[in-house]
């Protein structure tokens, strides 16, 4: 007889491990209670209480006043929900015509409701994509992630050249702004000049006669990952 599928974590547990993984993955420094509270729009005390529960479940390692890290079990749980989320985003764009600034919130609602069977049907229908519309890697069914050598555009020096491969999807307004500026995944970008004291970046987008210069503020530049040429 086949064994019964493992019971899914609760919606709140999935939300927390997903946020922890995302903060770890994007390399913005140690994951702190305050960073989690900001992402989840809850109080620090709420995060502290949930971390105790996650610790009891064996999903996180966390000591008082220390940073937060997922255990192997916690990472597995996070990758499962991220696979659902990112495949749903891809399906909404490719099959239903959503724009890239609309899909994050829709996928947040759907990721806890759809069955694993439904998600795997989506994956097969889409040809098992490896990245979602924002360039975020889609974990494989067995929990592997194909990572690429990338860096933030905001950290690139003058003269650096690369291809935009990933965009932070947490701010729909920013995504709409980038779309209005014709900046998206797969585009070649060259850093022409860095304004001093944390000012704007002057970048050249595109290739050949079609290349155009843009002035990007620090917030926009911090939302774009590039793979060097």
Short mmCIF file of C-alpha atoms in Angstrom, two decimals:
data_model
loop_
_atom_site.label_atom_id
_atom_site.label_comp_id
_atom_site.label_asym_id
_atom_site.label_seq_id
_atom_site.Cartn_x
_atom_site.Cartn_y
_atom_site.Cartn_z
CA UNK A 1 0.00 0.00 0.00
CA UNK A 2 1.14 3.55 -0.72
CA UNK A 3 1.86 5.66 2.32
CA UNK A 4 -0.40 8.65 2.93
CA UNK A 5 1.06 12.01 1.89
CA UNK A 6 2.61 14.02 4.69
CA UNK A 7 0.27 16.58 6.20
CA UNK A 8 0.96 20.12 5.09
CA UNK A 9 1.98 22.72 7.67
CA UNK A 10 -0.59 25.36 8.60
CA UNK A 11 -0.95 28.48 6.48
CA UNK A 12 0.81 30.62 9.08
CA UNK A 13 3.72 28.17 9.39
CA UNK A 14 4.12 28.12 5.60
CA UNK A 15 4.06 31.92 5.46
CA UNK A 16 6.79 32.18 8.09
CA UNK A 17 9.18 29.58 6.66
CA UNK A 18 8.73 31.08 3.19
CA UNK A 19 9.64 34.56 4.42
CA UNK A 20 12.66 33.26 6.33
CA UNK A 21 13.89 31.39 3.27
CA UNK A 22 13.36 34.43 1.05
CA UNK A 23 15.31 36.68 3.42
CA UNK A 24 18.12 34.09 3.58
CA UNK A 25 18.12 33.57 -0.18
CA UNK A 26 18.39 37.23 -1.12
CA UNK A 27 21.49 37.61 1.02
CA UNK A 28 20.51 40.82 2.81
CA UNK A 29 22.33 39.78 6.00
CA UNK A 30 21.24 37.73 9.02
CA UNK A 31 17.50 37.13 9.28
CA UNK A 32 16.20 39.11 12.25
CA UNK A 33 12.89 39.31 14.06
CA UNK A 34 12.45 42.92 12.97
CA UNK A 35 13.04 42.06 9.29
CA UNK A 36 10.47 39.28 9.50
CA UNK A 37 7.97 41.54 11.26
CA UNK A 38 8.33 44.15 8.52
CA UNK A 39 7.82 41.61 5.73
CA UNK A 40 4.82 39.99 7.42
CA UNK A 41 3.29 43.28 8.69
CA UNK A 42 3.06 41.99 12.25
CA UNK A 43 4.61 42.97 15.58
CA UNK A 44 8.00 41.78 16.82
CA UNK A 45 6.26 39.99 19.69
CA UNK A 46 4.09 38.07 17.24
CA UNK A 47 7.18 36.93 15.37
CA UNK A 48 8.89 35.89 18.62
CA UNK A 49 5.90 33.80 19.61
CA UNK A 50 5.74 32.11 16.22
CA UNK A 51 9.47 31.39 16.26
CA UNK A 52 9.03 29.46 19.50
CA UNK A 53 6.40 27.33 17.77
CA UNK A 54 8.58 26.82 14.69
CA UNK A 55 11.45 25.81 16.97
CA UNK A 56 9.25 23.24 18.71
CA UNK A 57 8.33 21.86 15.27
CA UNK A 58 12.02 21.56 14.36
CA UNK A 59 11.75 24.07 11.53
CA UNK A 60 14.07 26.84 12.74
CA UNK A 61 17.19 27.42 14.80
CA UNK A 62 16.86 30.56 16.86
CA UNK A 63 18.35 31.74 20.12
CA UNK A 64 17.13 34.81 21.97
CA UNK A 65 18.60 37.99 20.45
CA UNK A 66 20.22 35.89 17.72
CA UNK A 67 19.51 35.52 14.02
CA UNK A 68 17.02 33.04 12.58
CA UNK A 69 17.89 30.12 10.31
CA UNK A 70 15.82 27.34 8.83
CA UNK A 71 16.70 23.76 9.67
CA UNK A 72 16.88 21.15 6.91
CA UNK A 73 13.23 20.29 7.63
CA UNK A 74 12.27 23.95 7.59
CA UNK A 75 14.08 24.51 4.30
CA UNK A 76 12.21 21.58 2.76
CA UNK A 77 8.88 23.04 3.89
CA UNK A 78 9.80 26.48 2.55
CA UNK A 79 10.85 25.12 -0.85
CA UNK A 80 7.57 23.22 -1.17
CA UNK A 81 5.47 26.35 -0.70
CA UNK A 82 7.81 28.43 -2.89
CA UNK A 83 7.41 25.86 -5.68
CA UNK A 84 3.63 26.24 -5.49
CA UNK A 85 3.83 30.04 -5.32
CA UNK A 86 6.24 30.50 -8.22
CA UNK A 87 4.51 27.98 -10.48
CA UNK A 88 1.18 29.71 -9.80
CA UNK A 89 2.71 33.08 -10.69
CA UNK A 90 4.05 31.63 -13.93
CA UNK A 91 0.71 30.06 -14.82
CA UNK A 92 -1.18 33.29 -14.10
CA UNK A 93 1.10 35.20 -16.49
CA UNK A 94 1.48 32.64 -19.27
CA UNK A 95 -2.00 31.08 -19.31
CA UNK A 96 -4.29 33.77 -17.93
CA UNK A 97 -2.64 36.96 -19.14
CA UNK A 98 -1.83 38.55 -15.79
CA UNK A 99 0.91 41.19 -15.71
CA UNK A 100 3.96 40.63 -13.51
CA UNK A 101 2.81 43.21 -10.96
CA UNK A 102 -0.53 41.43 -10.38
CA UNK A 103 0.49 37.85 -9.70
CA UNK A 104 2.23 37.97 -6.30
CA UNK A 105 -0.87 38.67 -4.22
CA UNK A 106 -2.99 36.22 -6.25
CA UNK A 107 -0.41 33.47 -5.74
CA UNK A 108 -0.26 34.28 -2.01
CA UNK A 109 -3.96 33.44 -1.77
CA UNK A 110 -3.85 30.36 -3.98
CA UNK A 111 -0.66 28.68 -2.72
CA UNK A 112 -2.31 27.37 0.45
CA UNK A 113 -5.46 26.14 -1.31
CA UNK A 114 -4.27 24.18 -4.34
CA UNK A 115 -3.37 20.50 -4.14
CA UNK A 116 0.06 19.11 -4.95
CA UNK A 117 -1.53 17.21 -7.85
CA UNK A 118 -2.86 20.47 -9.30
CA UNK A 119 0.55 22.13 -8.96
CA UNK A 120 2.31 19.27 -10.75
CA UNK A 121 -0.25 19.47 -13.56
CA UNK A 122 0.60 23.17 -13.89
CA UNK A 123 4.31 22.33 -13.99
CA UNK A 124 3.78 19.75 -16.73
CA UNK A 125 1.52 22.09 -18.71
CA UNK A 126 4.18 24.82 -18.60
CA UNK A 127 7.03 22.46 -19.49
CA UNK A 128 8.63 22.42 -16.03
CA UNK A 129 9.90 26.04 -15.99
CA UNK A 130 12.98 26.81 -13.89
CA UNK A 131 12.13 30.46 -13.14
CA UNK A 132 8.98 32.50 -12.56
CA UNK A 133 8.04 35.78 -14.32
CA UNK A 134 10.27 37.76 -11.92
CA UNK A 135 13.27 35.48 -12.50
CA UNK A 136 12.96 33.76 -9.11
CA UNK A 137 14.14 30.14 -9.35
CA UNK A 138 11.38 27.53 -9.09
CA UNK A 139 12.41 24.67 -6.79
CA UNK A 140 12.21 21.24 -8.37
CA UNK A 141 9.72 18.67 -7.14
CA UNK A 142 12.46 17.02 -5.07
CA UNK A 143 13.50 20.29 -3.43
CA UNK A 144 16.51 21.39 -5.46
CA UNK A 145 17.14 24.96 -6.59
CA UNK A 146 19.18 25.90 -9.66
CA UNK A 147 21.12 29.00 -8.61
CA UNK A 148 22.94 31.36 -10.94
CA UNK A 149 25.86 33.68 -10.32
CA UNK A 150 24.15 37.05 -9.91
CA UNK A 151 24.64 40.36 -8.17
CA UNK A 152 22.53 43.39 -7.36
CA UNK A 153 22.63 46.14 -9.97
CA UNK A 154 23.03 48.61 -7.10
CA UNK A 155 26.40 47.00 -6.25
CA UNK A 156 27.76 47.07 -9.81
CA UNK A 157 30.64 49.39 -10.64
CA UNK A 158 30.74 51.82 -13.56
CA UNK A 159 31.41 49.90 -16.78
CA UNK A 160 29.84 46.68 -15.53
CA UNK A 161 27.75 44.85 -18.13
CA UNK A 162 25.24 42.07 -17.56
CA UNK A 163 21.77 40.70 -18.18
CA UNK A 164 18.80 41.34 -15.90
CA UNK A 165 17.81 37.92 -14.58
CA UNK A 166 15.74 38.65 -11.48
CA UNK A 167 13.49 41.37 -10.06
CA UNK A 168 12.20 41.80 -6.52
CA UNK A 169 8.45 41.16 -6.71
CA UNK A 170 7.41 42.55 -3.31
CA UNK A 171 6.38 46.02 -4.56
CA UNK A 172 3.78 46.12 -7.36
CA UNK A 173 4.28 49.86 -7.83
CA UNK A 174 7.97 49.32 -8.51
CA UNK A 175 7.19 46.54 -10.99
CA UNK A 176 4.81 48.85 -12.83
CA UNK A 177 7.46 51.57 -12.88
CA UNK A 178 10.04 49.18 -14.34
CA UNK A 179 7.54 48.06 -16.97
CA UNK A 180 6.87 51.70 -17.91
CA UNK A 181 10.62 52.17 -18.28
CA UNK A 182 10.79 49.07 -20.52
CA UNK A 183 13.09 47.32 -18.05
CA UNK A 184 12.59 43.59 -17.63
CA UNK A 185 14.02 40.09 -17.49
CA UNK A 186 16.51 39.18 -20.21
CA UNK A 187 17.57 42.74 -21.04
CA UNK A 188 21.22 43.74 -21.34
CA UNK A 189 22.27 46.50 -18.96
CA UNK A 190 25.48 48.53 -18.70
CA UNK A 191 26.31 50.80 -15.78
CA UNK A 192 27.38 54.08 -17.38
CA UNK A 193 27.85 56.18 -14.25
CA UNK A 194 27.25 56.03 -10.51
CA UNK A 195 26.15 59.31 -8.96
CA UNK A 196 28.04 60.05 -5.71
CA UNK A 197 26.68 59.75 -2.15
CA UNK A 198 24.19 57.00 -2.90
CA UNK A 199 22.63 58.81 -5.84
CA UNK A 200 21.12 57.45 -9.04
CA UNK A 201 22.74 55.03 -11.46
CA UNK A 202 22.90 55.99 -15.11
CA UNK A 203 22.46 52.76 -17.08
CA UNK A 204 22.21 51.81 -20.73
CA UNK A 205 19.43 49.32 -21.45
CA UNK A 206 19.38 47.19 -24.60
CA UNK A 207 21.88 46.60 -27.40
CA UNK A 208 22.99 48.31 -30.61
CA UNK A 209 21.01 51.22 -32.01
CA UNK A 210 18.08 50.36 -29.76
CA UNK A 211 20.00 50.92 -26.52
CA UNK A 212 18.75 53.78 -24.34
CA UNK A 213 20.09 55.44 -21.22
CA UNK A 214 18.00 55.52 -18.04
CA UNK A 215 18.47 57.09 -14.64
CA UNK A 216 17.61 54.59 -11.91
CA UNK A 217 17.20 55.49 -8.26
CA UNK A 218 18.77 53.33 -5.57
CA UNK A 219 15.47 51.61 -4.68
CA UNK A 220 14.99 50.42 -8.27
CA UNK A 221 18.64 49.39 -8.62
CA UNK A 222 18.41 47.36 -5.39
CA UNK A 223 15.48 45.42 -6.85
CA UNK A 224 17.35 44.18 -9.94
CA UNK A 225 19.76 41.25 -10.10
CA UNK A 226 22.12 40.91 -13.05
CA UNK A 227 24.21 38.03 -14.36
CA UNK A 228 27.56 39.36 -15.59
CA UNK A 229 28.43 38.94 -19.25
#
